[in-house]
Coordinates of C-alpha atoms and ligand atoms in Angstrom, one line a residue:
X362 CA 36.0 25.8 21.4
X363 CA 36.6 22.1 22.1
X364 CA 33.9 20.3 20.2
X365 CA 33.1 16.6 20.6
X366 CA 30.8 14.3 18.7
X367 CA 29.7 11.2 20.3
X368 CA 28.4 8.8 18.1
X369 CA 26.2 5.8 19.2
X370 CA 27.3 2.4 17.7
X371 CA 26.2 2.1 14.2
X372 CA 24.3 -0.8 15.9
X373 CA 22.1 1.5 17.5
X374 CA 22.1 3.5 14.7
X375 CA 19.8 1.3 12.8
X376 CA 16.7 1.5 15.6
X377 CA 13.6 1.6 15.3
X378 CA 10.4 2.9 16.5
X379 CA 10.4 3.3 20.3
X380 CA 14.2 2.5 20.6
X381 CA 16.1 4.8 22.7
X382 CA 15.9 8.6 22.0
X383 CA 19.6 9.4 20.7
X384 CA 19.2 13.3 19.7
X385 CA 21.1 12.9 16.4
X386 CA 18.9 14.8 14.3
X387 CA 19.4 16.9 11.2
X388 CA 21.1 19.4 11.7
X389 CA 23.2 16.7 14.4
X390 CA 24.4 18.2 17.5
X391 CA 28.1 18.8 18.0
X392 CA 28.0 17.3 21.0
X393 CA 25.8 15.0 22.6
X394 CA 26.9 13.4 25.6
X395 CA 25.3 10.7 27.7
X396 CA 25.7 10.8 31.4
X397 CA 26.6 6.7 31.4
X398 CA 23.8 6.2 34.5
X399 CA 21.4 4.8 32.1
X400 CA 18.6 6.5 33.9
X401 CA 15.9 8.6 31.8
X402 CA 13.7 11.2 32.1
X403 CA 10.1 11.4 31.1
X404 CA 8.3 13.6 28.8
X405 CA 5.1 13.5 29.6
X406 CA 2.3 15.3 27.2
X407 CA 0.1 18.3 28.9
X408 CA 3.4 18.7 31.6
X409 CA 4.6 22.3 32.3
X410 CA 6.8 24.1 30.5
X411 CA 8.8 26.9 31.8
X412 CA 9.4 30.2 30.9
X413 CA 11.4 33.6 32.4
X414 CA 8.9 35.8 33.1
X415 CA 7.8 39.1 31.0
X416 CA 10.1 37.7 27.7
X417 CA 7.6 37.8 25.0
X418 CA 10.0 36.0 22.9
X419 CA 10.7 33.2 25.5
X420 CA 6.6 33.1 26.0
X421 CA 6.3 32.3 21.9
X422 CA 8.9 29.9 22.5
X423 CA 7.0 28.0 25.4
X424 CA 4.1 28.1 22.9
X425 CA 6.1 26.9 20.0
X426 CA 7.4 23.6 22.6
X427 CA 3.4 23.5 23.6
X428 CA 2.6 22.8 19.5
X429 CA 5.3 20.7 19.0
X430 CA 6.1 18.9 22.2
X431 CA 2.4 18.8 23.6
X432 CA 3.6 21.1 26.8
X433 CA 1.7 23.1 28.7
X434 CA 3.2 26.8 28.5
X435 CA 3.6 28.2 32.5
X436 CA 5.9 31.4 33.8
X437 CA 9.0 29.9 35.8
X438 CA 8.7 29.5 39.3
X439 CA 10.8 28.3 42.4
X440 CA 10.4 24.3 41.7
X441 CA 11.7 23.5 38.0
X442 CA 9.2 22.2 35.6
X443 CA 9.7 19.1 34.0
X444 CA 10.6 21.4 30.7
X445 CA 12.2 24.6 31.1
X446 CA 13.0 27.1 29.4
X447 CA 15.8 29.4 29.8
X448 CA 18.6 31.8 28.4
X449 CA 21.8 32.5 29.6
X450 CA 24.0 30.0 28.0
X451 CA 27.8 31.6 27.2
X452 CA 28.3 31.6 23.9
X453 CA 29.1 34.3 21.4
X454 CA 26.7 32.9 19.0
X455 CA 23.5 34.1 19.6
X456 CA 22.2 30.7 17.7
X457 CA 23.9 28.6 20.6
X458 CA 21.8 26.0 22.7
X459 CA 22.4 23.5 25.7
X460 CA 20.0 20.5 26.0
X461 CA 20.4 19.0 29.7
X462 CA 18.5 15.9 30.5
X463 CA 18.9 14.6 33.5
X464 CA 18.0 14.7 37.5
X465 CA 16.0 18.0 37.3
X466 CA 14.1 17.3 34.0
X467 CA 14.5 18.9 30.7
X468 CA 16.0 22.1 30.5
X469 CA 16.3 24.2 26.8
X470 CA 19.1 26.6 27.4
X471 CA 20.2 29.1 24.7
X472 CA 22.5 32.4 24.0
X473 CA 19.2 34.4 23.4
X474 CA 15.8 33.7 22.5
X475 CA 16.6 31.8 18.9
X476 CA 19.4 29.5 20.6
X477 CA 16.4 28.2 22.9
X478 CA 14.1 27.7 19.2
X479 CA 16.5 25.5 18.0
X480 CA 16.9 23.7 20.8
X481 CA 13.3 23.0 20.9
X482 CA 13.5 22.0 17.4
X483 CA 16.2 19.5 17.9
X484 CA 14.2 18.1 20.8
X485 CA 11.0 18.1 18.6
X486 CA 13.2 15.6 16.1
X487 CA 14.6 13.3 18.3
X488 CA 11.3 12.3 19.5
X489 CA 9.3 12.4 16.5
X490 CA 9.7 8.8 16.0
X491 CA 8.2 8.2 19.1
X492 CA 4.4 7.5 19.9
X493 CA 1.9 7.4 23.2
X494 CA 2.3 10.1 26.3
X495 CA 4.7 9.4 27.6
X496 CA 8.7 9.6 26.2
X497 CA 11.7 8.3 27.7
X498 CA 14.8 10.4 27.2
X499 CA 17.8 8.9 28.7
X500 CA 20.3 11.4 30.9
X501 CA 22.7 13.6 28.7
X502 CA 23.8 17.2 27.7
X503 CA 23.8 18.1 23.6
X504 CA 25.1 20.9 22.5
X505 CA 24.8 23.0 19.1
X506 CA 25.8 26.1 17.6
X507 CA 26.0 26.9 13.7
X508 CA 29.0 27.6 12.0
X509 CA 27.3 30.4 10.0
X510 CA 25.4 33.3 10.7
X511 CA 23.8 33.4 7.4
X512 CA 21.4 30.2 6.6
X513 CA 19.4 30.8 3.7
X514 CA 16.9 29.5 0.9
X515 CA 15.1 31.4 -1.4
X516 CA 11.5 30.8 -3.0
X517 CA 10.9 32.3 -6.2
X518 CA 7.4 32.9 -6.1
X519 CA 7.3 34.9 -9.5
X520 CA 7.6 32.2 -12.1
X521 CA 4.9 30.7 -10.1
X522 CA 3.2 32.0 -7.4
X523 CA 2.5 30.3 -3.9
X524 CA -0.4 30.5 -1.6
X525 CA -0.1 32.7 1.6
X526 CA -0.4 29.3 3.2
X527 CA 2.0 27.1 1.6
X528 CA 4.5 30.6 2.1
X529 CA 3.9 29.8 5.9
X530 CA 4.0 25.9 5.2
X531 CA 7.6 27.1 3.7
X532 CA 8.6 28.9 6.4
X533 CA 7.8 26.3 9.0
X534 CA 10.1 23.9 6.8
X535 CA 13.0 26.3 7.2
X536 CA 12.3 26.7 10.9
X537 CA 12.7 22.8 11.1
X538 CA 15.8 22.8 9.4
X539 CA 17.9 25.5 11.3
X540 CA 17.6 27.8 8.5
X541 CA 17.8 31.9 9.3
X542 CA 17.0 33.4 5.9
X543 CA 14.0 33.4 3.3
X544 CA 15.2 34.7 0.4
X545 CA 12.1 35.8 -1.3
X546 CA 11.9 36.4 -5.1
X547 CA 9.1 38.6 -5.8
X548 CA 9.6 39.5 -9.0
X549 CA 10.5 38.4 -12.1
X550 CA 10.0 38.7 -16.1
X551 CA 6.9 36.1 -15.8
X552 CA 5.2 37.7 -13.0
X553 CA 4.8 40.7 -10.6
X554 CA 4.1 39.6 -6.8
X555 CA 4.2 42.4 -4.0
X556 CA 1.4 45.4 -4.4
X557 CA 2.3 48.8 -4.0
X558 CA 0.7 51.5 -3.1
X559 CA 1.8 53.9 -5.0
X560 CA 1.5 51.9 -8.4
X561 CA -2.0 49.7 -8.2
X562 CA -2.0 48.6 -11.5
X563 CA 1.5 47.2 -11.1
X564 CA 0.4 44.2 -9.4
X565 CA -2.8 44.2 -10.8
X566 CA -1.7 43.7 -14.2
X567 CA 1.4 42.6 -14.0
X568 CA 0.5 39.2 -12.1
X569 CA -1.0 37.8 -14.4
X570 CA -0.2 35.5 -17.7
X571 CA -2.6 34.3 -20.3
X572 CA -0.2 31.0 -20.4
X573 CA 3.0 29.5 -20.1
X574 CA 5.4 27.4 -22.1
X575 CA 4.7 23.5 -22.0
X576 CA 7.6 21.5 -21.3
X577 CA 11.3 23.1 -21.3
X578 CA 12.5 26.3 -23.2
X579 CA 15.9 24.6 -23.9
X580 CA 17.0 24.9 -27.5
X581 CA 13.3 26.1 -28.5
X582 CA 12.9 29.2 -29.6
X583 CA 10.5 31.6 -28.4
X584 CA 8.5 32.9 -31.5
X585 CA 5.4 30.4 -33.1
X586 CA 4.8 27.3 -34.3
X587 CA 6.9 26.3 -31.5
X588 CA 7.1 26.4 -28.9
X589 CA 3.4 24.9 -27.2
X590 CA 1.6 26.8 -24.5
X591 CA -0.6 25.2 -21.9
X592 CA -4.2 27.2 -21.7
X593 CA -4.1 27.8 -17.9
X594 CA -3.5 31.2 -16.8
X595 CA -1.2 31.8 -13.4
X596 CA -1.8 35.0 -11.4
X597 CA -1.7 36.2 -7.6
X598 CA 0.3 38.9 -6.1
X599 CA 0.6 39.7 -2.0
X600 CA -0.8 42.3 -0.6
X601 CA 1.2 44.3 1.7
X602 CA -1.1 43.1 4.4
X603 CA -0.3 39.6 3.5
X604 CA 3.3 40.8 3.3
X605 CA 3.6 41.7 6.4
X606 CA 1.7 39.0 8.3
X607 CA 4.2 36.2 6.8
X608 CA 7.1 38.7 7.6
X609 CA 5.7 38.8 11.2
X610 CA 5.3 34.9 10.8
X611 CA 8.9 34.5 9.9
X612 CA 9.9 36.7 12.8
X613 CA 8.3 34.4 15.3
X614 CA 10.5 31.8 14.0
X615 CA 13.8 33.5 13.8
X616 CA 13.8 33.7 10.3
X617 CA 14.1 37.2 8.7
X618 CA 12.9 37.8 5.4
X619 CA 14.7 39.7 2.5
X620 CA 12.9 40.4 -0.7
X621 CA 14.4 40.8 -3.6
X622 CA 13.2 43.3 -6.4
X623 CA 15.3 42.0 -9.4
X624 CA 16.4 45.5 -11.5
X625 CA 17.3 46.5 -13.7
X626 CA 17.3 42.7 -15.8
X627 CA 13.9 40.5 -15.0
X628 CA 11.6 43.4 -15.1
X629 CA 9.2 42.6 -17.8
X630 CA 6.5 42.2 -16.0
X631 CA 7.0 45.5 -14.7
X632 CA 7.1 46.9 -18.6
X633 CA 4.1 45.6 -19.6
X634 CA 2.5 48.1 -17.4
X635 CA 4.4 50.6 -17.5
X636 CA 6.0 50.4 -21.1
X637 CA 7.8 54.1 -20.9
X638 CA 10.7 52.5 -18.7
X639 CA 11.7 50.0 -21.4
X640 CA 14.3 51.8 -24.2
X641 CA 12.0 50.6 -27.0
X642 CA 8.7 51.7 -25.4
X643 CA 7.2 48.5 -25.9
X644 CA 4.7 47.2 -26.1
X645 CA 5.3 44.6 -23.5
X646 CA 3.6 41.6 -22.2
X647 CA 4.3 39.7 -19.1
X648 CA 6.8 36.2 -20.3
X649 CA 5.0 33.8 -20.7
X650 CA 8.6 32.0 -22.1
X651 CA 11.8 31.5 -19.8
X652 CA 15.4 33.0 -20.1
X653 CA 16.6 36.0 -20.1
X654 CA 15.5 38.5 -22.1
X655 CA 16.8 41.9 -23.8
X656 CA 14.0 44.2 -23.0
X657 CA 14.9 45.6 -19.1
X658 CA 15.0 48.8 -17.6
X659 CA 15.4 52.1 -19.4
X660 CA 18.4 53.8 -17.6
X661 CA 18.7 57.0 -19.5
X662 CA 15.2 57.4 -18.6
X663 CA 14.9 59.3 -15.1
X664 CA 11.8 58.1 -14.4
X665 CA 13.3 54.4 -14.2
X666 CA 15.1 55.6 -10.9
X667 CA 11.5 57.1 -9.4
X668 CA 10.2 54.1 -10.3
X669 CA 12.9 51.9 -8.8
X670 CA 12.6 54.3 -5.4
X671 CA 8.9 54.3 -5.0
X672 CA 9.1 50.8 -5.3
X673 CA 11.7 50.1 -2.6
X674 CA 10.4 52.6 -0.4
X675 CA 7.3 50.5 -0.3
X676 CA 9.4 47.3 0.1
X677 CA 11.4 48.9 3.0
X678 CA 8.2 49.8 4.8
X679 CA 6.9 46.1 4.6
X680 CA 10.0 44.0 5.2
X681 CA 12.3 45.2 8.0
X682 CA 15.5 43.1 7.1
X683 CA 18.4 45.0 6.8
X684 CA 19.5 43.3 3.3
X685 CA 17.2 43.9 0.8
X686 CA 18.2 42.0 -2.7
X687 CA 18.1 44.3 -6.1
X688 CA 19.2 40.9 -8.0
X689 CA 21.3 42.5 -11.0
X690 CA 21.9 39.1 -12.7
X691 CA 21.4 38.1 -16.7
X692 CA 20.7 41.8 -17.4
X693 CA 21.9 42.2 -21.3
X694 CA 23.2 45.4 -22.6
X695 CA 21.3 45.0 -26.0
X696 CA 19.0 47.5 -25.7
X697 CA 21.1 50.0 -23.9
X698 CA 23.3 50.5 -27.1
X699 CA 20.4 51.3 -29.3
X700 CA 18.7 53.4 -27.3
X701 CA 19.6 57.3 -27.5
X702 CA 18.2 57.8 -23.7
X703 CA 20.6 55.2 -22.7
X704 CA 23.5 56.7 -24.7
X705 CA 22.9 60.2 -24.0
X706 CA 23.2 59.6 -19.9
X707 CA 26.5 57.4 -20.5
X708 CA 28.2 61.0 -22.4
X709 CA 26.5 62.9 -19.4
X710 CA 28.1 60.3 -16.9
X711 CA 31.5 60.4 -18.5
X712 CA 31.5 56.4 -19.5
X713 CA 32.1 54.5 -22.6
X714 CA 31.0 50.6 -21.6
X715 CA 27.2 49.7 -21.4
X716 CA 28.1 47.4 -18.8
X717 CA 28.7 51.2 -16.5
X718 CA 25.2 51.8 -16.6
X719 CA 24.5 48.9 -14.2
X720 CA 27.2 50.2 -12.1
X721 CA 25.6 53.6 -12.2
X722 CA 21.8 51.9 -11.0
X723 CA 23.5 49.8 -8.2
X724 CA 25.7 52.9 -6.9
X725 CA 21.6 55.1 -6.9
X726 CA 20.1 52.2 -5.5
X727 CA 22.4 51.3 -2.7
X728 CA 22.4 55.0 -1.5
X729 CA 18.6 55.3 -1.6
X730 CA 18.6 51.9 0.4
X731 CA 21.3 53.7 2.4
X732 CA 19.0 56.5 2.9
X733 CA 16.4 54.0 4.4
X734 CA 19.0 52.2 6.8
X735 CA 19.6 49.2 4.7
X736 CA 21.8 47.1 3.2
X737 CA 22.0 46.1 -0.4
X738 CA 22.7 42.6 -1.6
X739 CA 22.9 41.6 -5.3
X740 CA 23.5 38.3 -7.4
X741 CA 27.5 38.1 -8.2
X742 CA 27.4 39.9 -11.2
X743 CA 27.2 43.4 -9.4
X744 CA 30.7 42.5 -8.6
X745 CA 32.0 43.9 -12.2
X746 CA 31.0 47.4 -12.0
X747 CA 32.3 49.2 -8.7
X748 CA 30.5 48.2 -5.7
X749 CA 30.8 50.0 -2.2
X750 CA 32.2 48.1 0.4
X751 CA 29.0 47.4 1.7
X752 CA 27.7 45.7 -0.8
X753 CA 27.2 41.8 -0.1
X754 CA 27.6 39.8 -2.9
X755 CA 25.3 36.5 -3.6
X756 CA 27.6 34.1 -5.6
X757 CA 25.6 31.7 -7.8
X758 CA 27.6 31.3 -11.0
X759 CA 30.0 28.6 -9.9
X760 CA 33.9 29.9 -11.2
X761 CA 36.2 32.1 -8.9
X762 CA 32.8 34.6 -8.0
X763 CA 33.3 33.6 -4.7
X764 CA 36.9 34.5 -4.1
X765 CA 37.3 37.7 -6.2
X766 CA 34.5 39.6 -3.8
X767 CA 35.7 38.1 -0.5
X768 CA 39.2 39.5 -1.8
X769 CA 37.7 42.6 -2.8
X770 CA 36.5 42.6 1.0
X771 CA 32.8 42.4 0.2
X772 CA 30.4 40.0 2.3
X773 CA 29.5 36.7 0.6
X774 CA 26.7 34.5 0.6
X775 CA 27.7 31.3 -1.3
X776 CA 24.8 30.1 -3.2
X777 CA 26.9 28.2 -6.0
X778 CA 24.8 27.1 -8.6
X779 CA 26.5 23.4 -8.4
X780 CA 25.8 23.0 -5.1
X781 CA 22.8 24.9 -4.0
X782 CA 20.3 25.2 -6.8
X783 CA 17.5 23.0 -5.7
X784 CA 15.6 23.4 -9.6
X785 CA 18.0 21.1 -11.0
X786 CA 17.3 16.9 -11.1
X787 CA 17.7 15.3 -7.6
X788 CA 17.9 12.0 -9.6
X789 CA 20.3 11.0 -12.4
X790 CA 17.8 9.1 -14.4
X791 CA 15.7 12.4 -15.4
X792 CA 12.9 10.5 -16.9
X793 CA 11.6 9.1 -13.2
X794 CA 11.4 13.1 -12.3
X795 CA 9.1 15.4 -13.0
X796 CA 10.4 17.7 -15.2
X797 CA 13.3 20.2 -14.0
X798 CA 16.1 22.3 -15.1
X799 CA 18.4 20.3 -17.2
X800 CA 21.9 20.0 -14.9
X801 CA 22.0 17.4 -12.0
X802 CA 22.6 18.0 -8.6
X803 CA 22.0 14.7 -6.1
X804 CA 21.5 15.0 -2.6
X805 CA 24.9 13.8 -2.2
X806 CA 26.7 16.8 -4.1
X807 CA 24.6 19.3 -1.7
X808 CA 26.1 17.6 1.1
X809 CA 29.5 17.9 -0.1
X810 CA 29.1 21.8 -0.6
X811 CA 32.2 24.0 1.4
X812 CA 30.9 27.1 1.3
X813 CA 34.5 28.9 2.6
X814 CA 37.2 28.3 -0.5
X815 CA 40.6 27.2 0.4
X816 CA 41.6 30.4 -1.4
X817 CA 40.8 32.2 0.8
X818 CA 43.0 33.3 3.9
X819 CA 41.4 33.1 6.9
X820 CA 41.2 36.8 7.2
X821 CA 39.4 36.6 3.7
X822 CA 37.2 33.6 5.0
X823 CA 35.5 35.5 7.7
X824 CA 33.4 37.8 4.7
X825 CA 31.8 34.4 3.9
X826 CA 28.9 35.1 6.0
X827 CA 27.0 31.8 5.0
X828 CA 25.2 29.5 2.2
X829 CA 22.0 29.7 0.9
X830 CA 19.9 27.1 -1.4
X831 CA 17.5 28.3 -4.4
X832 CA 14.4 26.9 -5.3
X833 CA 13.8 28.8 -8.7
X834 CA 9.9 27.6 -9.6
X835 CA 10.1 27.6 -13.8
X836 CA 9.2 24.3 -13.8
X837 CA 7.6 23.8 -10.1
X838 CA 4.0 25.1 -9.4
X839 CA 2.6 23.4 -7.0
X840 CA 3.4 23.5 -3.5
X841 CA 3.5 19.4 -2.9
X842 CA 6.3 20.1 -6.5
X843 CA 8.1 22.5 -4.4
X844 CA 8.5 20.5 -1.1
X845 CA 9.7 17.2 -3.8
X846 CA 12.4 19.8 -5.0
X847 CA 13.1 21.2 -1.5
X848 CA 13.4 18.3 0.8
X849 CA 15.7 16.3 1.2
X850 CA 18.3 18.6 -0.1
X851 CA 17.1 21.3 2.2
X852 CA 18.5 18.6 4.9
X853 CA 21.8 18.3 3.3
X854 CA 22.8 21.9 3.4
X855 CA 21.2 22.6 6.5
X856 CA 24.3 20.5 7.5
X857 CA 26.6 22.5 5.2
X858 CA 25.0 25.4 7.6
X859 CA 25.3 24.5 10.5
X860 CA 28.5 21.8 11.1
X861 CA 32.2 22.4 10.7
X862 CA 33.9 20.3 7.5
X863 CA 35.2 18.0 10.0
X864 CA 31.7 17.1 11.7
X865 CA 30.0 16.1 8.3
X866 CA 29.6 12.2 7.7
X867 CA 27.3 11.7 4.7
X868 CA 27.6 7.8 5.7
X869 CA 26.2 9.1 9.3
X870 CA 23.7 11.5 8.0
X871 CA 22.0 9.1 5.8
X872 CA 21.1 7.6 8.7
X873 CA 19.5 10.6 10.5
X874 CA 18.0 11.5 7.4
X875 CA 15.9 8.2 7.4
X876 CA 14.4 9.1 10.9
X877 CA 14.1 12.4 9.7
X878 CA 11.9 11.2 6.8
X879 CA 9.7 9.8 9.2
X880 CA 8.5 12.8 10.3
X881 CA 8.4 14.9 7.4
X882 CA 5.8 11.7 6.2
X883 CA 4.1 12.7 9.8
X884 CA 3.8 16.5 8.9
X885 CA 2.6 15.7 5.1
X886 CA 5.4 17.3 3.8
X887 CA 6.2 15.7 0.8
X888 CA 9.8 14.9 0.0
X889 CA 12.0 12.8 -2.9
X890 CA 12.4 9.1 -1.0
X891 CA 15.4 8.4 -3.0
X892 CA 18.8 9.4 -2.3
X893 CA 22.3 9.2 -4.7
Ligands
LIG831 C1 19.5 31.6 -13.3 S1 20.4 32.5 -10.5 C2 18.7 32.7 -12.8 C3 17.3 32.5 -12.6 C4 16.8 31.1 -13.2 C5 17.8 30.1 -12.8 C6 17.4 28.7 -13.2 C7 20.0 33.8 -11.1 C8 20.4 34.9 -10.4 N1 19.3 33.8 -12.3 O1 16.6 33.5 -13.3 O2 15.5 30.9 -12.6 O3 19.0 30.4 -13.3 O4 18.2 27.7 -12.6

């Protein structure tokens, strides 16, 4: 597809307040063309805004353009309304949208239903520097669809744990940005999030911690005097009603959620309540220290497997995504090769490496997700130990993760640690920032990110399905934290995302950004002012 991108003069560029509307926003349009008359069309609060009758989906959208654009919501009729909304547009990509402005008003034209959301957003952003009633939006068509399928950020919400609120406030953020996919880390060593049913005192007990670690775990170790504990517990798990509200929430907003249930690694929470599925027996207490530790799941034990299966039975019933995440990162072997349970069920499977034990989990897990319609997807280190083709394959350790699974034919989501992990210093002089993960990553390096490695042939390209950005919350826990962390970078990959290599311009984007700024400063979203 021919693909054009008109850029204003970097005169213009510079405009302020009430200057014309342009419509380069974050993520830009690939095309926006201006029909040359010089004639505009007005925006007009409490106006109609159009929708095809009987498409619940197209109504929520009218409502969505009523929130954000001021709009009153009306079915379509004969005469056009000065903002309609339609679908229609040909494109393969479902995400695909068509903003005309020009002799007949505003008209939002997408693939389907989530092609017309983003066109609203993009709309939304090139007028939110603008004040008053009434907005002048000069005559021109833009046009967007995004390169990936796959647009993703994830939230760990078990180091810390987030508000049902500020979960929505998240969401929203994504929405803004283009983004698909919440990644949603629910559980973790330090804390246990999602109830189920089955298991009360999972989540009861597991969610809690008397303390945690002040400052950074690097080069401390983990046993008294040091390190220092603060004296404020952190608790708070979801409820599946909860759970199911903010899925429904993210639903509204094209944005599907897929909970990860880190096994068999990361699962000392989960031991401290229910210290029979660890190989020493315990006893355990939820981590109130980071890292990765050597106490995980039992797997000579059966009653790991129940465990994991009533578990994900409960997550399938709450989350309807078809991926759901088992993690399977940092999961050491340690105890495994003490442990006669462990031992005993490699002679019975016929293995001789610890490391086969995983493989043996994943292989139980992904049929019992199989079993349940789904889709399993697991941080890159599941690639060692014989994955089905349908496994998809979150790369996060930097290296050649990437290339050896889209060789091996599996999908991959590139979430490369380098690129994508938003816990790391935005700034180079560390001591301005709050504290963070030790490594660096600027805004600039996010922007730089190619998720599809020149390695790859272009038959091998098409099983990167997308990118995703990680907000891991060891040293983040509070929500205004978060959103420093998240934006701008979020900004950055939405346009890894979303644009082809050749229609990135950090130069360009810069620019956007700063009108971009302006409105998250209008939407209290807090955000890190400074670039590099
Ligand atoms: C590695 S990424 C982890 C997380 C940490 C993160 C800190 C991954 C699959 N595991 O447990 O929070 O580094 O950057």
């Amino acid at each position: 597809m021919k693909r054009t991108i008109l850029f204003l003069a970097a005169a213009a560029l510079s405009i302020s307040a009430s200057a014309e509307v342009n419509y380069q926003t974050i993520p830009c349009p690939q095309s926006i063309v201006f029909d040359g008359s010089g004639k505009s069309a007005l925006l007009v609060k409490g106006q109609t805004v159009s929708y095809p009758a009987e498409n619940a989906k197209m109504w929520r959208n009218a409502l969505f353009a009523q929130e954000y654009l001021g709009l009153t919501p009306e079915v379509e009729k004969k005469k056009p309304a000065s903002v309609s909304l339609t679908l229609g547009l040909e494109s393969e990509n479902p995400d695909a949208y068509c903003i005309t402005v020009g002799k007949k008003g505003i008209q939002i034209q997408g693939a389907s239903e989530s092609g017309v959301f983003y066109g609203i957003q993009t709309l939304r952003k090139s007028i939110a520097d603008e004040q008053g009633d009434t907005i002048r939006l000069p005559w021109a068509t833009i046009k967007a669809e995004p390169r990936f399928q796959y647009r993703g950020t994830m939230l760990d919400c078990a180091r810390h744990f987030f508000p049902v609120e500020f979960v929505k406030e998240f969401i929203d953020i994504l929405a803004l940005h283009g983004v698909n996919k919440f990644h949603w880390h629910l559980t973790d060593d330090q804390g246990w999030r999602v109830e189920v049913k089955a298991l009360p005192e999972l989540a009861k007990r597991g969610s809690y911690r008397p303390h945690t670690i002040l400052g950074s775990n690097l080069g401390v170790r983990e046993t008294p005097p040091t390190p220092l504990y603060d004296d404020t517990p952190e608790e708070g798990f979801y409820t599946q009603a909860q759970l199911r509200e903010i899925v429904a929430y993210a639903a509204e907003r094209y944005i599907t959620i897929i909970p990860e249930i880190d096994l068999p690694g990361h699962m000392v929470a989960a031991l401290s309540v229910y210290p029979e599925l660890g190989c020493t027996g315990g006893p355990y207490a939820v981590k109130t220290f980071w890292g990765v530790d050597k106490d995980v799941l039992c797997v000579g034990n059966p009653k790991t497997l129940e465990f994991i299966k009533t578990v994900l039975g409960e997550v399938c019933d709450i989350f309807p995504s078809k991926f759901i995440h088992i993690g399977g990162d940092e999961c050491p072997r340690t105890r495994w090769e003490k442990c006669p349970k462990c031992q005993a069920k490699m002679k019975e499977l016929g293995v001789k490496k610890e490391s086969e034990l995983q493989t043996y989990i994943n292989r139980e897990v992904e049929s019992f997700l199989a079993s349940r319609g789904r889709e399993l997807i697991g941080w890159d280190e599941i690639v060692n130990g014989g994955l089905s083709d349908n496994a998809t394959v979150m790369f996060w350790r930097g290296g050649d993760g990437d290339v050896v699974a889209a060789k091996q034919h599996h999908r991959v989501i590139n979430s490369n640690k380098w690129f994508c992990y938003l816990d790391y210093y935005q700034l180079e002089k560390r001591e301005t920032q709050p504290l963070a993960f030790t490594r660096y990553l600027p805004l600039s390096k996010c922007y730089s990110m190619e998720p599809v490695s020149p390695e790859l042939t272009p038959e091998e390209s098409k099983y990167i399905l997308g990118a995703q950005c990680n907000l891991w919350t060891e040293y983040v826990s509070s929500p205004d934290h978060a959103e420093y962390m998240l934006l701008p970078r979020l900004a950055a990959l939405s346009e890894v995302m979303w644009l082809q290599p050749a229609e990135k311009d950090f130069g360009q984007f810069k620019v956007r950004l700063a009108a971009l700024e302006k409105y998250y400063r209008r939407l209290g979203y807090k955000y890190c002012p400074h670039y590099e």
